[in-house]
Amino acid sequence: MIKTAVIGVGNMGSKYAALLQEKKIDGMELCAITRVKGAVRELLKPSIDAGLPIFESEEELFQAVESGNLKLDAVIIATPHYSHEKIAVRAFKNGLHVLSDKPSGVYSRQARLMGEAADKAGKVFSMVFNQRTSPIYQQIKEIVQSKKYGELKRLNWVVTDWYRPETYYKSAPWRAKWESDGGGVLLNQCPHNLDLIQWICGMPAKVQAFCKEGHFHDIQVEDDVTAYMEWPNGATGTFITSTGDAPGVNRLEISLDEAMIVCEDGKLRVGEIESTLGMKESEYRKCATDFYKHIDVAWTESIPESENAPYEKILQGFCDECLGKGKSVADGREGRKSLVLSNAMYLSSWEGRMVTLPKAGSEDERKFEKEFEGWLDKKIAESK
């Protein structure tokens, strides 16, 4: 049995703790929680009444672990973004497995240090990238990476269904501030989308972005983003997101050499080119004599099943890997990739230029980290 503490029992942390309380995760036991407030205490009342240890902070929890007064095997981190790295590193030093909510942190160096600490400790490190459990995204990934229809040509993803009213940002004093939240729509709503982009299509090589801060709301951080991406093979893409568009849409288009994939409203459409041309499009392009022929495609449409228990799958996969009988849905080191993407988008917008994404472990990565953190420090100073 993996004895587990949930650190940060707020909106998401309470969901994880409740799953453990309800014994939905085979092989995992809820053994401690931190930061319990309001309605959450009522939600976890059965465990609390049974004597579940409650700590006011992660510091108190780790002191109990280090003194031998609390026996744990793992922690689930669901605290504010800036604190993820510090908590994870300390957990690894204490020989604990770590499941971290998204994002890994605010800047990519935090994700890198978390991965390095996990490597040194030899413990399981996982991320809550629950959208990877969605059958529709799994099918898209399989199509793209199988190369059945050739290489990636273009990706366009418009995700503007993150609508938030002004009261959302006023609901907590830490929201939408550079110093306490670390960012806006890219860091809070879109880590899943950025993760899926690289999970399905691989990491882009370059990014140019335009991040509008306080465009639709009275906030410090960005609530409207338009980004352009380039992949190593020359493929291009756009990513558009906002918390101020109504009605919003969530439409993903992926163009491959011989097909187009469209994902919207739970439907997956795949249009095959070769079946209508009788040859590959690249060959037709070279020999066609009709200047204005409209290229038809053979469309197939499916409605993949929805994933009704994504968080159960995340926790179960993490538990299984801790027990040595399975794999996590998302390795924790993957968290670096979506953070590099969002950091590059911020940096591009702040500096007004195309940013090349650094290779992991390179000197360029260290320079990238310093440059981004320097800009973030400046944004924090200006906002005070």
Short mmCIF file of C-alpha atoms in Angstrom, two decimals:
data_model
loop_
_atom_site.label_atom_id
_atom_site.label_comp_id
_atom_site.label_asym_id
_atom_site.label_seq_id
_atom_site.Cartn_x
_atom_site.Cartn_y
_atom_site.Cartn_z
CA MET A 1 0.00 0.00 0.00
CA ILE A 2 1.38 3.42 -1.03
CA LYS A 3 0.93 5.72 1.97
CA THR A 4 0.20 9.12 0.45
CA ALA A 5 -0.14 12.74 1.58
CA VAL A 6 -2.00 15.37 -0.43
CA ILE A 7 -0.21 18.69 -0.05
CA GLY A 8 -2.56 21.57 -0.75
CA VAL A 9 -6.18 20.49 -0.28
CA GLY A 10 -7.93 23.18 -2.28
CA ASN A 11 -9.93 22.85 -5.50
CA MET A 12 -7.89 20.08 -7.14
CA GLY A 13 -6.18 18.68 -4.05
CA SER A 14 -9.56 17.97 -2.48
CA LYS A 15 -10.51 15.89 -5.54
CA TYR A 16 -7.40 13.78 -5.20
CA ALA A 17 -7.89 13.36 -1.46
CA ALA A 18 -11.53 12.40 -1.96
CA LEU A 19 -10.56 9.70 -4.47
CA LEU A 20 -8.20 8.22 -1.90
CA GLN A 21 -10.75 8.57 0.88
CA GLU A 22 -13.29 6.71 -1.25
CA LYS A 23 -10.71 4.00 -1.95
CA LYS A 24 -11.01 4.52 -5.71
CA ILE A 25 -7.28 3.93 -6.21
CA ASP A 26 -6.20 0.34 -5.70
CA GLY A 27 -3.01 0.23 -3.65
CA MET A 28 -3.01 3.84 -2.43
CA GLU A 29 -3.96 5.10 1.04
CA LEU A 30 -4.62 8.68 2.22
CA CYS A 31 -2.33 9.25 5.22
CA ALA A 32 -2.05 13.05 5.63
CA ILE A 33 -3.30 16.35 4.21
CA THR A 34 -2.35 20.03 4.44
CA ARG A 35 -4.15 23.36 4.19
CA VAL A 36 -7.73 22.22 4.83
CA LYS A 37 -10.30 25.01 4.69
CA GLY A 38 -14.05 25.57 4.53
CA ALA A 39 -16.16 23.11 2.59
CA VAL A 40 -13.18 20.83 2.01
CA ARG A 41 -13.15 19.89 5.67
CA GLU A 42 -16.72 18.67 5.35
CA LEU A 43 -15.84 16.71 2.19
CA LEU A 44 -13.05 14.91 4.01
CA LYS A 45 -14.89 14.62 7.32
CA PRO A 46 -14.93 10.79 7.30
CA SER A 47 -11.13 10.66 7.13
CA ILE A 48 -10.66 13.54 9.55
CA ASP A 49 -13.02 11.96 12.07
CA ALA A 50 -11.04 8.72 11.72
CA GLY A 51 -7.87 10.56 12.78
CA LEU A 52 -6.30 11.61 9.49
CA PRO A 53 -3.28 13.83 10.31
CA ILE A 54 -3.77 17.45 9.23
CA PHE A 55 -0.85 19.85 8.85
CA GLU A 56 -1.03 23.60 8.40
CA SER A 57 1.79 23.61 5.86
CA GLU A 58 4.11 21.38 3.87
CA GLU A 59 6.89 22.48 6.26
CA GLU A 60 5.07 20.93 9.20
CA LEU A 61 4.36 17.78 7.20
CA PHE A 62 8.00 17.32 6.18
CA GLN A 63 9.15 17.93 9.75
CA ALA A 64 6.89 15.07 10.82
CA VAL A 65 8.32 12.85 8.08
CA GLU A 66 11.91 13.75 8.91
CA SER A 67 11.39 13.19 12.63
CA GLY A 68 9.87 9.77 11.98
CA ASN A 69 6.45 10.74 13.28
CA LEU A 70 4.77 10.35 9.89
CA LYS A 71 5.35 7.39 7.58
CA LEU A 72 4.82 8.15 3.88
CA ASP A 73 5.69 6.65 0.52
CA ALA A 74 4.43 9.44 -1.75
CA VAL A 75 3.04 12.97 -1.98
CA ILE A 76 0.59 14.58 -4.36
CA ILE A 77 1.34 18.28 -4.89
CA ALA A 78 -1.62 20.60 -5.49
CA THR A 79 -0.31 23.93 -4.17
CA PRO A 80 0.25 27.26 -5.99
CA HIS A 81 2.57 26.99 -8.99
CA TYR A 82 5.67 28.63 -7.56
CA SER A 83 5.88 26.11 -4.71
CA HIS A 84 5.82 22.88 -6.75
CA GLU A 85 9.56 22.60 -7.27
CA LYS A 86 10.52 23.26 -3.64
CA ILE A 87 8.04 20.69 -2.34
CA ALA A 88 8.97 18.06 -4.94
CA VAL A 89 12.70 18.39 -4.34
CA ARG A 90 12.25 18.05 -0.58
CA ALA A 91 10.00 15.04 -1.07
CA PHE A 92 12.59 13.33 -3.26
CA LYS A 93 15.28 14.05 -0.66
CA ASN A 94 13.10 12.21 1.84
CA GLY A 95 12.81 9.20 -0.47
CA LEU A 96 9.21 9.86 -1.50
CA HIS A 97 7.52 9.40 -4.87
CA VAL A 98 5.93 12.57 -6.32
CA LEU A 99 2.80 13.29 -8.35
CA SER A 100 2.60 16.98 -9.23
CA ASP A 101 -0.39 18.88 -10.51
CA LYS A 102 0.21 20.99 -13.60
CA PRO A 103 2.21 23.03 -14.32
CA SER A 104 5.54 21.86 -12.85
CA GLY A 105 6.18 25.42 -11.82
CA VAL A 106 6.23 28.90 -13.30
CA TYR A 107 9.57 28.73 -15.10
CA SER A 108 11.20 25.80 -16.87
CA ARG A 109 14.22 25.67 -14.53
CA GLN A 110 11.86 24.50 -11.79
CA ALA A 111 10.74 21.57 -13.93
CA ARG A 112 14.35 20.72 -14.78
CA LEU A 113 15.38 20.71 -11.11
CA MET A 114 12.42 18.51 -10.20
CA GLY A 115 13.48 15.99 -12.83
CA GLU A 116 17.09 16.05 -11.70
CA ALA A 117 16.02 15.48 -8.08
CA ALA A 118 13.85 12.54 -9.16
CA ASP A 119 16.75 11.03 -11.10
CA LYS A 120 19.05 11.36 -8.09
CA ALA A 121 16.50 9.84 -5.71
CA GLY A 122 15.47 7.07 -8.08
CA LYS A 123 11.82 7.69 -7.23
CA VAL A 124 8.70 7.89 -9.38
CA PHE A 125 7.90 11.36 -10.68
CA SER A 126 4.59 11.93 -12.48
CA MET A 127 2.46 14.81 -13.74
CA VAL A 128 -1.31 15.32 -13.73
CA PHE A 129 -1.74 15.64 -17.50
CA ASN A 130 -5.18 14.08 -17.41
CA GLN A 131 -6.15 15.03 -20.97
CA ARG A 132 -3.71 12.39 -22.17
CA THR A 133 -6.27 9.84 -20.98
CA SER A 134 -8.85 11.15 -23.48
CA PRO A 135 -9.54 8.57 -26.24
CA ILE A 136 -9.91 11.31 -28.86
CA TYR A 137 -6.42 12.72 -28.23
CA GLN A 138 -4.97 9.22 -27.99
CA GLN A 139 -6.39 8.44 -31.44
CA ILE A 140 -5.01 11.67 -32.88
CA LYS A 141 -1.58 10.91 -31.44
CA GLU A 142 -1.68 7.41 -32.91
CA ILE A 143 -2.58 8.73 -36.38
CA VAL A 144 0.10 11.42 -36.37
CA GLN A 145 2.92 9.33 -34.96
CA SER A 146 2.16 6.27 -37.10
CA LYS A 147 3.19 8.32 -40.17
CA LYS A 148 0.33 6.61 -42.03
CA TYR A 149 -0.44 9.89 -43.74
CA GLY A 150 3.10 11.23 -43.82
CA GLU A 151 4.67 14.09 -41.93
CA LEU A 152 3.18 17.05 -40.09
CA LYS A 153 2.54 20.06 -42.33
CA ARG A 154 0.49 22.38 -40.15
CA LEU A 155 -1.27 22.61 -36.79
CA ASN A 156 -3.95 25.13 -35.90
CA TRP A 157 -5.57 25.07 -32.47
CA VAL A 158 -8.10 27.68 -31.34
CA VAL A 159 -8.96 27.22 -27.66
CA THR A 160 -11.17 30.11 -26.62
CA ASP A 161 -13.65 28.17 -24.49
CA TRP A 162 -11.79 29.14 -21.31
CA TYR A 163 -14.19 32.05 -20.69
CA ARG A 164 -13.86 33.62 -17.24
CA PRO A 165 -15.82 36.57 -15.76
CA GLU A 166 -14.12 39.32 -13.79
CA THR A 167 -15.29 37.76 -10.52
CA TYR A 168 -13.20 34.66 -11.20
CA TYR A 169 -10.04 36.75 -10.96
CA LYS A 170 -11.33 38.56 -7.88
CA SER A 171 -12.23 35.30 -6.08
CA ALA A 172 -8.77 34.91 -4.52
CA PRO A 173 -6.07 37.51 -3.80
CA TRP A 174 -3.35 35.45 -5.51
CA ARG A 175 -5.11 35.11 -8.86
CA ALA A 176 -3.83 36.85 -12.00
CA LYS A 177 -0.75 38.40 -10.38
CA TRP A 178 2.79 37.87 -11.66
CA GLU A 179 4.17 37.59 -8.13
CA SER A 180 1.71 35.00 -6.78
CA ASP A 181 0.18 33.30 -9.83
CA GLY A 182 3.08 33.53 -12.27
CA GLY A 183 0.96 34.01 -15.37
CA GLY A 184 -2.49 33.95 -16.89
CA VAL A 185 -4.24 31.78 -19.45
CA LEU A 186 -1.02 30.11 -20.64
CA LEU A 187 -0.02 29.00 -17.15
CA ASN A 188 -3.42 28.32 -15.60
CA GLN A 189 -5.71 27.04 -18.32
CA CYS A 190 -3.43 25.92 -21.16
CA PRO A 191 -0.69 23.63 -19.78
CA HIS A 192 -2.82 20.69 -20.95
CA ASN A 193 -3.12 22.08 -24.48
CA LEU A 194 0.59 22.87 -24.72
CA ASP A 195 1.40 19.41 -23.40
CA LEU A 196 -0.87 17.80 -26.00
CA ILE A 197 0.74 19.79 -28.81
CA GLN A 198 4.19 18.41 -28.03
CA TRP A 199 2.86 14.96 -27.02
CA ILE A 200 1.10 14.53 -30.36
CA CYS A 201 3.35 16.46 -32.76
CA GLY A 202 6.68 16.78 -30.96
CA MET A 203 8.30 19.95 -29.68
CA PRO A 204 8.33 22.97 -32.00
CA ALA A 205 11.71 24.48 -32.79
CA LYS A 206 10.68 28.15 -32.74
CA VAL A 207 7.87 30.29 -31.35
CA GLN A 208 6.66 33.84 -31.87
CA ALA A 209 3.79 34.97 -29.69
CA PHE A 210 1.66 37.99 -28.86
CA CYS A 211 0.38 37.93 -25.28
CA LYS A 212 -2.09 40.68 -24.38
CA GLU A 213 -2.06 41.41 -20.66
CA GLY A 214 -5.30 42.58 -19.08
CA HIS A 215 -6.95 42.77 -22.49
CA PHE A 216 -10.42 41.59 -21.43
CA HIS A 217 -10.09 41.80 -17.64
CA ASP A 218 -8.65 44.14 -15.05
CA ILE A 219 -5.65 41.89 -14.33
CA GLN A 220 -1.85 42.01 -14.57
CA VAL A 221 -1.33 38.86 -16.61
CA GLU A 222 -2.25 37.71 -20.11
CA ASP A 223 -5.82 36.76 -21.01
CA ASP A 224 -5.42 36.67 -24.81
CA VAL A 225 -2.65 34.89 -26.76
CA THR A 226 -1.85 34.30 -30.41
CA ALA A 227 1.25 32.20 -31.09
CA TYR A 228 3.02 31.03 -34.24
CA MET A 229 5.17 27.88 -34.15
CA GLU A 230 7.67 26.16 -36.43
CA TRP A 231 8.79 22.52 -36.23
CA PRO A 232 12.21 21.15 -37.22
CA ASN A 233 10.80 19.65 -40.44
CA GLY A 234 9.43 23.03 -41.56
CA ALA A 235 5.85 22.45 -40.43
CA THR A 236 4.08 25.49 -39.01
CA GLY A 237 1.30 26.08 -36.54
CA THR A 238 -0.81 28.57 -34.67
CA PHE A 239 -2.16 28.45 -31.13
CA ILE A 240 -4.85 30.93 -30.10
CA THR A 241 -6.36 31.09 -26.64
CA SER A 242 -8.33 33.50 -24.48
CA THR A 243 -10.46 33.81 -21.35
CA GLY A 244 -12.50 36.67 -22.81
CA ASP A 245 -14.10 35.26 -25.97
CA ALA A 246 -17.79 34.34 -25.95
CA PRO A 247 -18.91 32.08 -27.38
CA GLY A 248 -15.60 30.26 -27.41
CA VAL A 249 -14.52 27.29 -29.48
CA ASN A 250 -12.09 24.41 -29.12
CA ARG A 251 -11.05 23.36 -32.63
CA LEU A 252 -7.87 21.46 -33.44
CA GLU A 253 -6.77 21.02 -37.05
CA ILE A 254 -3.72 18.99 -38.02
CA SER A 255 -2.61 18.82 -41.67
CA LEU A 256 -0.43 15.89 -42.69
CA ASP A 257 1.06 15.11 -46.10
CA GLU A 258 -1.90 13.00 -47.13
CA ALA A 259 -4.70 13.85 -44.74
CA MET A 260 -6.31 16.41 -42.47
CA ILE A 261 -7.49 15.78 -38.91
CA VAL A 262 -10.20 17.94 -37.38
CA CYS A 263 -11.18 17.63 -33.72
CA GLU A 264 -14.13 19.67 -32.42
CA ASP A 265 -17.17 19.13 -30.20
CA GLY A 266 -16.10 15.61 -29.30
CA LYS A 267 -15.98 14.55 -32.95
CA LEU A 268 -12.92 13.32 -34.81
CA ARG A 269 -12.89 13.78 -38.60
CA VAL A 270 -10.13 12.47 -40.84
CA GLY A 271 -9.98 13.48 -44.50
CA GLU A 272 -7.83 11.25 -46.73
CA ILE A 273 -6.39 12.80 -49.89
CA GLU A 274 -4.75 9.88 -51.69
CA SER A 275 -7.96 7.85 -51.90
CA THR A 276 -9.55 10.56 -54.08
CA LEU A 277 -6.50 11.48 -56.17
CA GLY A 278 -5.31 7.95 -56.83
CA MET A 279 -1.80 9.04 -55.93
CA LYS A 280 0.03 10.93 -53.22
CA GLU A 281 -0.64 14.67 -53.14
CA SER A 282 3.08 15.37 -53.44
CA GLU A 283 3.17 13.40 -56.71
CA TYR A 284 -0.04 14.99 -58.02
CA ARG A 285 1.33 18.44 -57.29
CA LYS A 286 4.23 17.80 -59.65
CA CYS A 287 2.30 16.34 -62.57
CA ALA A 288 -1.17 17.96 -62.46
CA THR A 289 -2.23 20.01 -65.49
CA ASP A 290 -5.49 21.42 -64.08
CA PHE A 291 -4.48 24.75 -62.58
CA TYR A 292 -7.61 25.18 -60.48
CA LYS A 293 -8.72 21.67 -59.51
CA HIS A 294 -10.33 21.51 -56.09
CA ILE A 295 -8.76 18.67 -54.13
CA ASP A 296 -11.52 16.52 -52.67
CA VAL A 297 -10.99 14.31 -49.65
CA ALA A 298 -12.69 11.19 -48.35
CA TRP A 299 -13.93 12.11 -44.88
CA THR A 300 -14.58 9.66 -42.09
CA GLU A 301 -16.13 10.78 -38.82
CA SER A 302 -16.16 9.15 -35.42
CA ILE A 303 -17.21 10.08 -31.91
CA PRO A 304 -14.69 8.49 -29.55
CA GLU A 305 -15.81 7.60 -26.06
CA SER A 306 -15.26 10.27 -23.46
CA GLU A 307 -13.03 9.54 -20.46
CA ASN A 308 -15.25 9.73 -17.39
CA ALA A 309 -12.58 9.12 -14.76
CA PRO A 310 -9.37 10.82 -15.92
CA TYR A 311 -8.07 11.63 -12.45
CA GLU A 312 -8.61 8.07 -11.28
CA LYS A 313 -6.49 6.90 -14.22
CA ILE A 314 -3.77 9.43 -13.36
CA LEU A 315 -3.60 8.39 -9.71
CA GLN A 316 -3.88 4.68 -10.50
CA GLY A 317 -1.07 4.87 -13.04
CA PHE A 318 1.12 6.72 -10.55
CA CYS A 319 0.34 4.17 -7.82
CA ASP A 320 1.01 1.23 -10.16
CA GLU A 321 4.41 2.64 -11.09
CA CYS A 322 5.26 3.17 -7.43
CA LEU A 323 4.40 -0.47 -6.84
CA GLY A 324 6.47 -1.57 -9.84
CA LYS A 325 3.55 -2.99 -11.78
CA GLY A 326 2.72 -0.31 -14.33
CA LYS A 327 3.48 3.12 -15.76
CA SER A 328 2.26 6.63 -15.05
CA VAL A 329 0.14 8.38 -17.67
CA ALA A 330 2.71 11.18 -17.86
CA ASP A 331 6.29 11.10 -16.64
CA GLY A 332 7.09 14.14 -14.52
CA ARG A 333 9.95 15.14 -16.79
CA GLU A 334 7.37 15.85 -19.49
CA GLY A 335 6.27 18.86 -17.46
CA ARG A 336 9.39 20.71 -18.58
CA LYS A 337 8.23 20.69 -22.20
CA SER A 338 4.96 22.56 -21.77
CA LEU A 339 6.71 25.06 -19.49
CA VAL A 340 9.44 25.67 -22.07
CA LEU A 341 6.67 26.33 -24.61
CA SER A 342 4.79 28.79 -22.39
CA ASN A 343 8.00 30.47 -21.21
CA ALA A 344 9.08 30.90 -24.84
CA MET A 345 5.71 32.45 -25.71
CA TYR A 346 6.01 34.94 -22.85
CA LEU A 347 9.61 35.75 -23.74
CA SER A 348 8.76 36.21 -27.41
CA SER A 349 5.93 38.58 -26.59
CA TRP A 350 7.98 40.61 -24.10
CA GLU A 351 10.95 40.94 -26.45
CA GLY A 352 8.99 41.15 -29.71
CA ARG A 353 10.97 38.45 -31.51
CA MET A 354 11.02 34.82 -32.59
CA VAL A 355 12.40 32.56 -29.84
CA THR A 356 14.29 29.33 -30.53
CA LEU A 357 13.39 26.61 -28.05
CA PRO A 358 16.51 25.28 -26.31
CA LYS A 359 17.62 21.66 -26.30
CA ALA A 360 17.29 19.99 -22.90
CA GLY A 361 20.58 19.89 -21.01
CA SER A 362 22.32 22.42 -23.25
CA GLU A 363 24.03 25.71 -22.46
CA ASP A 364 21.29 27.36 -24.51
CA GLU A 365 18.76 26.01 -22.03
CA ARG A 366 20.57 27.69 -19.14
CA LYS A 367 20.67 30.99 -21.06
CA PHE A 368 16.98 30.66 -21.88
CA GLU A 369 16.15 30.05 -18.22
CA LYS A 370 18.10 33.10 -17.05
CA GLU A 371 16.61 35.35 -19.70
CA PHE A 372 13.03 34.33 -18.93
CA GLU A 373 13.48 34.60 -15.17
CA GLY A 374 15.07 38.02 -15.56
CA TRP A 375 12.02 39.23 -17.47
CA LEU A 376 9.63 37.66 -14.95
CA ASP A 377 11.42 39.42 -12.09
CA LYS A 378 11.00 42.67 -14.01
CA LYS A 379 7.28 42.05 -14.51
CA ILE A 380 6.86 41.33 -10.80
CA ALA A 381 8.74 44.52 -9.84
CA GLU A 382 6.65 46.63 -12.22
CA SER A 383 3.40 45.20 -10.88
CA LYS A 384 4.05 46.23 -7.28
#
